[in-house]
């Protein structure tokens, strides 16, 4: 896959799946805008790991609508174009309904929906304005198996990812006339900071491969979806869950 001349904005690229995407896109020739929220050191570490020059670090809390708009504008100004948006930034917070207070319940829903869903929706809006005016682009949203399988300890997370899947399908239809291809990737457990403390033997055994995914495996799927020649896949939600949850 060749992404020479292409530019990519990846939210939450300081660590985990976002960092793995940044590494692979840069290896394939793209210039990458690395978004992070708090962890500047990790974002700089990602930048040092990238092949080639001209990559960018853009701080923004995706839950802040103004910050999202600035993030996209800065990327377009610095690169002169934006070809690919990967909405990867996300949080996973436990808030079991039987245990948390009403206040904590509301706060968890607000934080989760703002970061995982509204942030991605706003990034889609801002990136699409540029892509529509410049002949098209690709948007890939990182959702989750939890959208289908349920998240009993983190219901706002499951709901945010299910909504992100639905948003991806709606935007695939709305943006197809503008040559913007929209897809979603729904991983099962992935071995990153987010999964730390969760990857017990029982969790790994959910997959017949008896392991979680690597971030690199998710990133390879993202690059495929962003590549030339696969436009007809628009609207798809691609499971990358090691056969841990099969749906028809
Ligand atoms: P991670 O290792 O916890 O990294 C999260 C990344 O998102 C970091 O770069 C973090 O930035 C950034 N981030 C978090 N909140 C943000 C905000 N409000 N604004 C901007 N950036 C923010 O997570 P991961 O495992 O790579 O997960 C990436 C995506 O995959 C998420 O959407 C997650 O829901 C999804 N996913 C993960 C798994 C899994 O098992 N790991 C499974 C299914 C889906 P800082 O470094 O600045 O904090």
PDB file of C-alpha atoms and ligand atoms in Angstrom:
ATOM      1  CA  UNK A   1       0.000   0.000   0.000  1.00  0.00           C
ATOM      2  CA  UNK A   2       1.388   3.352  -1.026  1.00  0.00           C
ATOM      3  CA  UNK A   3       0.344   6.540   0.784  1.00  0.00           C
ATOM      4  CA  UNK A   4       2.983   8.819  -0.742  1.00  0.00           C
ATOM      5  CA  UNK A   5       1.542  12.354  -1.135  1.00  0.00           C
ATOM      6  CA  UNK A   6      -1.247  11.494   1.317  1.00  0.00           C
ATOM      7  CA  UNK A   7      -1.813  13.165   4.665  1.00  0.00           C
ATOM      8  CA  UNK A   8      -3.476  11.516   7.645  1.00  0.00           C
ATOM      9  CA  UNK A   9      -4.880  12.904  10.901  1.00  0.00           C
ATOM     10  CA  UNK A  10      -5.077  10.268  13.650  1.00  0.00           C
ATOM     11  CA  UNK A  11      -6.760  11.155  16.923  1.00  0.00           C
ATOM     12  CA  UNK A  12      -5.242   9.563  20.013  1.00  0.00           C
ATOM     13  CA  UNK A  13      -2.007   8.681  18.212  1.00  0.00           C
ATOM     14  CA  UNK A  14       0.295   9.134  21.202  1.00  0.00           C
ATOM     15  CA  UNK A  15      -0.189   5.516  22.290  1.00  0.00           C
ATOM     16  CA  UNK A  16      -1.761   2.163  21.433  1.00  0.00           C
ATOM     17  CA  UNK A  17      -3.709   1.627  18.220  1.00  0.00           C
ATOM     18  CA  UNK A  18      -3.320   5.258  17.112  1.00  0.00           C
ATOM     19  CA  UNK A  19       0.460   5.054  17.406  1.00  0.00           C
ATOM     20  CA  UNK A  20       0.503   1.757  15.458  1.00  0.00           C
ATOM     21  CA  UNK A  21      -1.547   3.412  12.688  1.00  0.00           C
ATOM     22  CA  UNK A  22       0.851   6.381  12.620  1.00  0.00           C
ATOM     23  CA  UNK A  23       3.861   4.068  12.255  1.00  0.00           C
ATOM     24  CA  UNK A  24       2.335   2.093   9.376  1.00  0.00           C
ATOM     25  CA  UNK A  25       1.020   5.148   7.499  1.00  0.00           C
ATOM     26  CA  UNK A  26       4.445   6.821   7.756  1.00  0.00           C
ATOM     27  CA  UNK A  27       6.157   3.607   6.582  1.00  0.00           C
ATOM     28  CA  UNK A  28       3.843   3.696   3.555  1.00  0.00           C
ATOM     29  CA  UNK A  29       4.897   7.266   2.739  1.00  0.00           C
ATOM     30  CA  UNK A  30       2.168   9.408   4.338  1.00  0.00           C
ATOM     31  CA  UNK A  31       2.655  12.541   6.399  1.00  0.00           C
ATOM     32  CA  UNK A  32       0.928  12.055   9.729  1.00  0.00           C
ATOM     33  CA  UNK A  33      -0.696  14.476  12.183  1.00  0.00           C
ATOM     34  CA  UNK A  34      -0.426  12.905  15.643  1.00  0.00           C
ATOM     35  CA  UNK A  35      -3.196  14.052  17.973  1.00  0.00           C
ATOM     36  CA  UNK A  36      -2.973  13.535  21.723  1.00  0.00           C
ATOM     37  CA  UNK A  37      -4.840  14.854  24.749  1.00  0.00           C
ATOM     38  CA  UNK A  38      -2.435  14.991  27.736  1.00  0.00           C
ATOM     39  CA  UNK A  39       0.605  12.847  27.055  1.00  0.00           C
ATOM     40  CA  UNK A  40       2.973  15.107  25.087  1.00  0.00           C
ATOM     41  CA  UNK A  41       5.980  12.896  25.851  1.00  0.00           C
ATOM     42  CA  UNK A  42       4.266   9.873  24.321  1.00  0.00           C
ATOM     43  CA  UNK A  43       3.205  11.915  21.268  1.00  0.00           C
ATOM     44  CA  UNK A  44       6.839  12.993  20.774  1.00  0.00           C
ATOM     45  CA  UNK A  45       7.908   9.372  21.145  1.00  0.00           C
ATOM     46  CA  UNK A  46       5.426   8.408  18.397  1.00  0.00           C
ATOM     47  CA  UNK A  47       6.821  11.167  16.188  1.00  0.00           C
ATOM     48  CA  UNK A  48      10.376   9.855  16.665  1.00  0.00           C
ATOM     49  CA  UNK A  49       9.200   6.366  15.617  1.00  0.00           C
ATOM     50  CA  UNK A  50       7.850   7.580  12.255  1.00  0.00           C
ATOM     51  CA  UNK A  51       9.587   7.052   8.972  1.00  0.00           C
ATOM     52  CA  UNK A  52      10.273  10.216   6.946  1.00  0.00           C
ATOM     53  CA  UNK A  53       9.940  13.914   7.763  1.00  0.00           C
ATOM     54  CA  UNK A  54       7.209  16.493   8.062  1.00  0.00           C
ATOM     55  CA  UNK A  55       4.995  14.781  10.611  1.00  0.00           C
ATOM     56  CA  UNK A  56       3.020  16.950  12.988  1.00  0.00           C
ATOM     57  CA  UNK A  57       1.886  16.843  16.607  1.00  0.00           C
ATOM     58  CA  UNK A  58      -1.503  18.463  17.328  1.00  0.00           C
ATOM     59  CA  UNK A  59      -2.776  18.626  20.901  1.00  0.00           C
ATOM     60  CA  UNK A  60      -6.566  18.632  21.303  1.00  0.00           C
ATOM     61  CA  UNK A  61      -9.127  17.207  23.679  1.00  0.00           C
ATOM     62  CA  UNK A  62     -11.583  15.730  21.177  1.00  0.00           C
ATOM     63  CA  UNK A  63     -14.390  16.277  23.686  1.00  0.00           C
ATOM     64  CA  UNK A  64     -13.916  20.034  23.100  1.00  0.00           C
ATOM     65  CA  UNK A  65     -15.627  21.106  19.854  1.00  0.00           C
ATOM     66  CA  UNK A  66     -13.435  24.193  19.381  1.00  0.00           C
ATOM     67  CA  UNK A  67     -10.285  22.178  19.947  1.00  0.00           C
ATOM     68  CA  UNK A  68     -11.399  19.661  17.289  1.00  0.00           C
ATOM     69  CA  UNK A  69     -11.948  22.424  14.767  1.00  0.00           C
ATOM     70  CA  UNK A  70      -8.502  23.897  15.545  1.00  0.00           C
ATOM     71  CA  UNK A  71      -6.914  20.445  15.266  1.00  0.00           C
ATOM     72  CA  UNK A  72      -8.331  19.902  11.770  1.00  0.00           C
ATOM     73  CA  UNK A  73      -7.552  23.461  10.648  1.00  0.00           C
ATOM     74  CA  UNK A  74      -3.958  23.230  11.888  1.00  0.00           C
ATOM     75  CA  UNK A  75      -3.484  19.934  10.043  1.00  0.00           C
ATOM     76  CA  UNK A  76      -4.869  21.369   6.800  1.00  0.00           C
ATOM     77  CA  UNK A  77      -2.777  24.542   7.131  1.00  0.00           C
ATOM     78  CA  UNK A  78       0.448  22.658   7.837  1.00  0.00           C
ATOM     79  CA  UNK A  79      -0.014  19.908   5.241  1.00  0.00           C
ATOM     80  CA  UNK A  80      -2.009  21.864   2.665  1.00  0.00           C
ATOM     81  CA  UNK A  81      -4.485  18.967   2.423  1.00  0.00           C
ATOM     82  CA  UNK A  82      -6.218  16.276   4.461  1.00  0.00           C
ATOM     83  CA  UNK A  83      -6.822  12.932   2.770  1.00  0.00           C
ATOM     84  CA  UNK A  84      -7.526  10.546   5.647  1.00  0.00           C
ATOM     85  CA  UNK A  85      -9.054  10.954   9.115  1.00  0.00           C
ATOM     86  CA  UNK A  86      -8.791   8.144  11.671  1.00  0.00           C
ATOM     87  CA  UNK A  87     -11.107   8.709  14.655  1.00  0.00           C
ATOM     88  CA  UNK A  88      -9.283   6.556  17.187  1.00  0.00           C
ATOM     89  CA  UNK A  89      -9.199   8.560  20.439  1.00  0.00           C
ATOM     90  CA  UNK A  90     -11.345   6.973  23.085  1.00  0.00           C
ATOM     91  CA  UNK A  91     -11.811   6.220  26.767  1.00  0.00           C
ATOM     92  CA  UNK A  92     -13.087   3.146  28.588  1.00  0.00           C
ATOM     93  CA  UNK A  93     -14.533   3.865  32.040  1.00  0.00           C
ATOM     94  CA  UNK A  94     -16.233   1.350  34.300  1.00  0.00           C
ATOM     95  CA  UNK A  95     -19.545   2.489  35.843  1.00  0.00           C
ATOM     96  CA  UNK A  96     -21.514  -0.651  36.820  1.00  0.00           C
ATOM     97  CA  UNK A  97     -25.140   0.287  37.305  1.00  0.00           C
ATOM     98  CA  UNK A  98     -25.505  -1.641  40.573  1.00  0.00           C
ATOM     99  CA  UNK A  99     -22.542   0.078  42.236  1.00  0.00           C
ATOM    100  CA  UNK A 100     -22.191   3.721  41.175  1.00  0.00           C
ATOM    101  CA  UNK A 101     -24.030   6.772  42.471  1.00  0.00           C
ATOM    102  CA  UNK A 102     -26.441   8.620  40.203  1.00  0.00           C
ATOM    103  CA  UNK A 103     -23.951  11.520  39.964  1.00  0.00           C
ATOM    104  CA  UNK A 104     -21.099   9.207  38.980  1.00  0.00           C
ATOM    105  CA  UNK A 105     -23.354   7.441  36.478  1.00  0.00           C
ATOM    106  CA  UNK A 106     -24.220  10.733  34.749  1.00  0.00           C
ATOM    107  CA  UNK A 107     -20.599  11.896  34.770  1.00  0.00           C
ATOM    108  CA  UNK A 108     -19.374   8.639  33.184  1.00  0.00           C
ATOM    109  CA  UNK A 109     -21.997   8.890  30.420  1.00  0.00           C
ATOM    110  CA  UNK A 110     -21.114  12.519  29.718  1.00  0.00           C
ATOM    111  CA  UNK A 111     -17.364  11.941  29.592  1.00  0.00           C
ATOM    112  CA  UNK A 112     -17.648   8.784  27.500  1.00  0.00           C
ATOM    113  CA  UNK A 113     -20.136  10.089  24.940  1.00  0.00           C
ATOM    114  CA  UNK A 114     -18.292  13.395  24.579  1.00  0.00           C
ATOM    115  CA  UNK A 115     -14.902  11.784  23.997  1.00  0.00           C
ATOM    116  CA  UNK A 116     -15.876   8.682  22.018  1.00  0.00           C
ATOM    117  CA  UNK A 117     -18.885   9.824  20.005  1.00  0.00           C
ATOM    118  CA  UNK A 118     -19.373  13.585  19.850  1.00  0.00           C
ATOM    119  CA  UNK A 119     -15.628  14.140  19.431  1.00  0.00           C
ATOM    120  CA  UNK A 120     -15.542  11.784  16.454  1.00  0.00           C
ATOM    121  CA  UNK A 121     -18.714  13.337  14.993  1.00  0.00           C
ATOM    122  CA  UNK A 122     -17.174  16.810  15.205  1.00  0.00           C
ATOM    123  CA  UNK A 123     -13.912  15.622  13.656  1.00  0.00           C
ATOM    124  CA  UNK A 124     -15.943  14.060  10.808  1.00  0.00           C
ATOM    125  CA  UNK A 125     -17.751  17.369  10.278  1.00  0.00           C
ATOM    126  CA  UNK A 126     -14.598  19.480  10.203  1.00  0.00           C
ATOM    127  CA  UNK A 127     -12.592  17.061   8.041  1.00  0.00           C
ATOM    128  CA  UNK A 128     -15.509  16.548   5.635  1.00  0.00           C
ATOM    129  CA  UNK A 129     -15.748  20.303   4.981  1.00  0.00           C
ATOM    130  CA  UNK A 130     -12.198  20.204   3.668  1.00  0.00           C
ATOM    131  CA  UNK A 131     -12.530  16.845   1.887  1.00  0.00           C
ATOM    132  CA  UNK A 132     -15.770  17.893   0.122  1.00  0.00           C
ATOM    133  CA  UNK A 133     -14.014  20.976  -1.244  1.00  0.00           C
ATOM    134  CA  UNK A 134     -10.974  18.995  -2.412  1.00  0.00           C
ATOM    135  CA  UNK A 135     -12.319  15.975  -4.253  1.00  0.00           C
ATOM    136  CA  UNK A 136     -12.873  13.471  -1.440  1.00  0.00           C
ATOM    137  CA  UNK A 137     -11.158  11.493   1.283  1.00  0.00           C
ATOM    138  CA  UNK A 138     -11.365   8.569   3.688  1.00  0.00           C
ATOM    139  CA  UNK A 139     -12.722   8.445   7.235  1.00  0.00           C
ATOM    140  CA  UNK A 140     -12.100   5.405   9.431  1.00  0.00           C
ATOM    141  CA  UNK A 141     -13.752   5.206  12.850  1.00  0.00           C
ATOM    142  CA  UNK A 142     -12.404   2.870  15.524  1.00  0.00           C
ATOM    143  CA  UNK A 143     -15.408   1.398  17.309  1.00  0.00           C
ATOM    144  CA  UNK A 144     -15.523  -1.853  19.319  1.00  0.00           C
ATOM    145  CA  UNK A 145     -16.854  -5.397  19.611  1.00  0.00           C
ATOM    146  CA  UNK A 146     -18.588  -4.036  22.719  1.00  0.00           C
ATOM    147  CA  UNK A 147     -21.133  -2.329  20.449  1.00  0.00           C
ATOM    148  CA  UNK A 148     -22.502  -5.786  19.570  1.00  0.00           C
ATOM    149  CA  UNK A 149     -21.614  -7.954  22.542  1.00  0.00           C
ATOM    150  CA  UNK A 150     -22.612  -5.550  25.321  1.00  0.00           C
ATOM    151  CA  UNK A 151     -20.489  -3.855  27.981  1.00  0.00           C
ATOM    152  CA  UNK A 152     -22.149  -4.651  31.321  1.00  0.00           C
ATOM    153  CA  UNK A 153     -19.503  -2.793  33.366  1.00  0.00           C
ATOM    154  CA  UNK A 154     -19.179   0.118  30.941  1.00  0.00           C
ATOM    155  CA  UNK A 155     -22.556   0.615  29.257  1.00  0.00           C
ATOM    156  CA  UNK A 156     -21.763   4.152  28.077  1.00  0.00           C
ATOM    157  CA  UNK A 157     -18.719   2.769  26.258  1.00  0.00           C
ATOM    158  CA  UNK A 158     -20.792   0.113  24.459  1.00  0.00           C
ATOM    159  CA  UNK A 159     -23.444   2.687  23.582  1.00  0.00           C
ATOM    160  CA  UNK A 160     -20.850   5.184  22.330  1.00  0.00           C
ATOM    161  CA  UNK A 161     -19.344   2.569  20.007  1.00  0.00           C
ATOM    162  CA  UNK A 162     -22.731   1.352  18.737  1.00  0.00           C
ATOM    163  CA  UNK A 163     -23.606   4.963  17.965  1.00  0.00           C
ATOM    164  CA  UNK A 164     -20.273   5.405  16.240  1.00  0.00           C
ATOM    165  CA  UNK A 165     -21.071   2.411  14.027  1.00  0.00           C
ATOM    166  CA  UNK A 166     -24.460   3.916  13.153  1.00  0.00           C
ATOM    167  CA  UNK A 167     -22.838   7.296  12.513  1.00  0.00           C
ATOM    168  CA  UNK A 168     -20.303   5.668  10.176  1.00  0.00           C
ATOM    169  CA  UNK A 169     -23.116   4.078   8.167  1.00  0.00           C
ATOM    170  CA  UNK A 170     -25.112   7.324   7.969  1.00  0.00           C
ATOM    171  CA  UNK A 171     -22.075   9.358   6.931  1.00  0.00           C
ATOM    172  CA  UNK A 172     -21.061   6.729   4.371  1.00  0.00           C
ATOM    173  CA  UNK A 173     -24.384   7.463   2.651  1.00  0.00           C
ATOM    174  CA  UNK A 174     -24.280  11.236   3.146  1.00  0.00           C
ATOM    175  CA  UNK A 175     -20.695  11.638   1.964  1.00  0.00           C
ATOM    176  CA  UNK A 176     -20.523   9.120  -0.904  1.00  0.00           C
ATOM    177  CA  UNK A 177     -21.656  11.776  -3.436  1.00  0.00           C
ATOM    178  CA  UNK A 178     -18.589  13.763  -2.334  1.00  0.00           C
ATOM    179  CA  UNK A 179     -16.234  10.805  -2.871  1.00  0.00           C
ATOM    180  CA  UNK A 180     -15.670  10.427   0.871  1.00  0.00           C
ATOM    181  CA  UNK A 181     -15.454   6.787   1.956  1.00  0.00           C
ATOM    182  CA  UNK A 182     -16.487   6.087   5.567  1.00  0.00           C
ATOM    183  CA  UNK A 183     -15.861   2.805   7.378  1.00  0.00           C
ATOM    184  CA  UNK A 184     -15.582   1.485  10.929  1.00  0.00           C
ATOM    185  CA  UNK A 185     -13.220  -1.037  12.523  1.00  0.00           C
ATOM    186  CA  UNK A 186     -14.593  -2.945  15.518  1.00  0.00           C
ATOM    187  CA  UNK A 187     -11.781  -4.604  17.501  1.00  0.00           C
ATOM    188  CA  UNK A 188     -12.145  -7.088  20.315  1.00  0.00           C
ATOM    189  CA  UNK A 189      -9.571  -6.771  23.082  1.00  0.00           C
ATOM    190  CA  UNK A 190      -6.292  -5.225  21.914  1.00  0.00           C
ATOM    191  CA  UNK A 191      -3.072  -5.339  23.911  1.00  0.00           C
ATOM    192  CA  UNK A 192      -2.677  -1.625  24.764  1.00  0.00           C
ATOM    193  CA  UNK A 193      -2.749   0.584  27.871  1.00  0.00           C
ATOM    194  CA  UNK A 194      -6.558   0.585  27.681  1.00  0.00           C
ATOM    195  CA  UNK A 195      -6.626  -3.200  28.073  1.00  0.00           C
ATOM    196  CA  UNK A 196      -4.050  -3.289  30.885  1.00  0.00           C
ATOM    197  CA  UNK A 197      -5.460  -5.224  33.816  1.00  0.00           C
ATOM    198  CA  UNK A 198      -8.235  -6.765  31.711  1.00  0.00           C
ATOM    199  CA  UNK A 199      -6.321  -9.389  29.725  1.00  0.00           C
ATOM    200  CA  UNK A 200      -6.803 -12.391  31.994  1.00  0.00           C
ATOM    201  CA  UNK A 201      -6.496 -15.930  30.610  1.00  0.00           C
ATOM    202  CA  UNK A 202     -10.305 -16.125  30.516  1.00  0.00           C
ATOM    203  CA  UNK A 203     -10.494 -12.945  28.449  1.00  0.00           C
ATOM    204  CA  UNK A 204      -7.791 -14.176  26.060  1.00  0.00           C
ATOM    205  CA  UNK A 205      -9.710 -17.477  25.730  1.00  0.00           C
ATOM    206  CA  UNK A 206     -12.710 -15.586  24.333  1.00  0.00           C
ATOM    207  CA  UNK A 207     -10.817 -15.905  21.056  1.00  0.00           C
ATOM    208  CA  UNK A 208      -9.921 -19.349  19.680  1.00  0.00           C
ATOM    209  CA  UNK A 209      -6.515 -17.768  18.994  1.00  0.00           C
ATOM    210  CA  UNK A 210      -6.172 -17.495  22.815  1.00  0.00           C
ATOM    211  CA  UNK A 211      -4.838 -13.943  22.773  1.00  0.00           C
ATOM    212  CA  UNK A 212      -5.800 -10.321  22.349  1.00  0.00           C
ATOM    213  CA  UNK A 213      -5.067  -8.526  19.074  1.00  0.00           C
ATOM    214  CA  UNK A 214      -1.907  -6.507  18.668  1.00  0.00           C
ATOM    215  CA  UNK A 215      -2.271  -2.809  17.876  1.00  0.00           C
ATOM    216  CA  UNK A 216      -0.405  -3.526  14.653  1.00  0.00           C
ATOM    217  CA  UNK A 217      -3.139  -5.949  13.531  1.00  0.00           C
ATOM    218  CA  UNK A 218      -5.784  -3.248  13.956  1.00  0.00           C
ATOM    219  CA  UNK A 219      -3.590  -0.698  12.176  1.00  0.00           C
ATOM    220  CA  UNK A 220      -3.115  -2.980   9.152  1.00  0.00           C
ATOM    221  CA  UNK A 221      -6.901  -3.154   8.790  1.00  0.00           C
ATOM    222  CA  UNK A 222      -7.119   0.648   8.995  1.00  0.00           C
ATOM    223  CA  UNK A 223      -4.516   1.037   6.236  1.00  0.00           C
ATOM    224  CA  UNK A 224      -6.398  -1.415   4.021  1.00  0.00           C
ATOM    225  CA  UNK A 225      -9.614   0.586   4.456  1.00  0.00           C
ATOM    226  CA  UNK A 226      -7.753   3.824   3.671  1.00  0.00           C
ATOM    227  CA  UNK A 227      -6.076   2.434   0.556  1.00  0.00           C
ATOM    228  CA  UNK A 228      -6.876   3.157  -3.070  1.00  0.00           C
ATOM    229  CA  UNK A 229      -9.200   0.761  -4.868  1.00  0.00           C
ATOM    230  CA  UNK A 230     -11.469  -0.281  -1.993  1.00  0.00           C
ATOM    231  CA  UNK A 231     -14.047   2.514  -2.183  1.00  0.00           C
ATOM    232  CA  UNK A 232     -16.967   0.094  -2.518  1.00  0.00           C
ATOM    233  CA  UNK A 233     -16.400  -1.034   1.071  1.00  0.00           C
ATOM    234  CA  UNK A 234     -17.911   2.253   2.255  1.00  0.00           C
ATOM    235  CA  UNK A 235     -20.395   1.791   5.101  1.00  0.00           C
ATOM    236  CA  UNK A 236     -18.773  -1.445   6.296  1.00  0.00           C
ATOM    237  CA  UNK A 237     -18.071  -2.265   9.929  1.00  0.00           C
ATOM    238  CA  UNK A 238     -15.063  -4.578   9.936  1.00  0.00           C
ATOM    239  CA  UNK A 239     -14.740  -6.961  12.901  1.00  0.00           C
ATOM    240  CA  UNK A 240     -11.167  -7.602  14.065  1.00  0.00           C
ATOM    241  CA  UNK A 241     -11.919  -9.750  17.086  1.00  0.00           C
ATOM    242  CA  UNK A 242     -10.169 -13.099  16.554  1.00  0.00           C
ATOM    243  CA  UNK A 243     -13.530 -14.885  16.145  1.00  0.00           C
ATOM    244  CA  UNK A 244     -14.371 -14.011  19.763  1.00  0.00           C
ATOM    245  CA  UNK A 245     -17.778 -12.694  18.700  1.00  0.00           C
ATOM    246  CA  UNK A 246     -19.209 -13.775  15.371  1.00  0.00           C
ATOM    247  CA  UNK A 247     -22.268 -12.062  13.940  1.00  0.00           C
ATOM    248  CA  UNK A 248     -24.105 -12.551  10.695  1.00  0.00           C
TER     249      UNK A 248
HETATM  250  P1  LIG B   1      -5.080   3.770  24.761  1.00  0.00           P
HETATM  251  O1  LIG B   1      -3.872   2.895  24.672  1.00  0.00           O
HETATM  252  O2  LIG B   1      -5.716   4.019  26.083  1.00  0.00           O
HETATM  253  O3  LIG B   1      -4.743   5.174  24.055  1.00  0.00           O
HETATM  254  C1  LIG B   1      -5.767   6.140  23.994  1.00  0.00           C
HETATM  255  C2  LIG B   1      -5.336   7.253  23.083  1.00  0.00           C
HETATM  256  O4  LIG B   1      -6.449   8.154  22.969  1.00  0.00           O
HETATM  257  C3  LIG B   1      -4.179   8.064  23.646  1.00  0.00           C
HETATM  258  O5  LIG B   1      -3.409   8.520  22.571  1.00  0.00           O
HETATM  259  C4  LIG B   1      -4.894   9.222  24.351  1.00  0.00           C
HETATM  260  O6  LIG B   1      -4.102  10.417  24.428  1.00  0.00           O
HETATM  261  C5  LIG B   1      -6.045   9.442  23.403  1.00  0.00           C
HETATM  262  N1  LIG B   1      -7.197  10.113  24.007  1.00  0.00           N
HETATM  263  C6  LIG B   1      -8.005   9.686  25.002  1.00  0.00           C
HETATM  264  N2  LIG B   1      -8.953  10.601  25.263  1.00  0.00           N
HETATM  265  C7  LIG B   1      -8.734  11.631  24.408  1.00  0.00           C
HETATM  266  C8  LIG B   1      -9.351  12.888  24.188  1.00  0.00           C
HETATM  267  N3  LIG B   1     -10.410  13.291  24.922  1.00  0.00           N
HETATM  268  N4  LIG B   1      -8.860  13.700  23.228  1.00  0.00           N
HETATM  269  C9  LIG B   1      -7.783  13.309  22.478  1.00  0.00           C
HETATM  270  N5  LIG B   1      -7.149  12.144  22.650  1.00  0.00           N
HETATM  271  C10 LIG B   1      -7.621  11.322  23.608  1.00  0.00           C
HETATM  272  O7  LIG B   1      -6.256   3.205  23.832  1.00  0.00           O
HETATM  273  P2  LIG B   1      -6.245   2.119  22.644  1.00  0.00           P
HETATM  274  O8  LIG B   1      -6.415   0.775  23.241  1.00  0.00           O
HETATM  275  O9  LIG B   1      -5.130   2.388  21.690  1.00  0.00           O
HETATM  276  O10 LIG B   1      -7.658   2.480  21.978  1.00  0.00           O
HETATM  277  C11 LIG B   1      -7.784   3.231  20.795  1.00  0.00           C
HETATM  278  C12 LIG B   1      -9.225   3.106  20.301  1.00  0.00           C
HETATM  279  O11 LIG B   1      -9.528   1.731  20.093  1.00  0.00           O
HETATM  280  C13 LIG B   1     -10.267   3.629  21.299  1.00  0.00           C
HETATM  281  O12 LIG B   1     -11.278   4.313  20.615  1.00  0.00           O
HETATM  282  C14 LIG B   1     -10.799   2.362  21.929  1.00  0.00           C
HETATM  283  O13 LIG B   1     -12.109   2.517  22.409  1.00  0.00           O
HETATM  284  C15 LIG B   1     -10.722   1.404  20.767  1.00  0.00           C
HETATM  285  N6  LIG B   1     -10.691   0.000  21.195  1.00  0.00           N
HETATM  286  C16 LIG B   1      -9.704  -0.459  22.006  1.00  0.00           C
HETATM  287  C17 LIG B   1      -9.731  -1.776  22.442  1.00  0.00           C
HETATM  288  C18 LIG B   1      -8.678  -2.343  23.366  1.00  0.00           C
HETATM  289  O14 LIG B   1      -8.863  -3.482  23.867  1.00  0.00           O
HETATM  290  N7  LIG B   1      -7.580  -1.674  23.619  1.00  0.00           N
HETATM  291  C19 LIG B   1     -10.760  -2.631  22.012  1.00  0.00           C
HETATM  292  C20 LIG B   1     -11.750  -2.130  21.145  1.00  0.00           C
HETATM  293  C21 LIG B   1     -11.711  -0.808  20.750  1.00  0.00           C
HETATM  294  P3  LIG B   1      -3.066  10.708  25.674  1.00  0.00           P
HETATM  295  O15 LIG B   1      -1.881   9.790  25.437  1.00  0.00           O
HETATM  296  O16 LIG B   1      -2.722  12.137  25.534  1.00  0.00           O
HETATM  297  O17 LIG B   1      -3.815  10.349  26.915  1.00  0.00           O
END
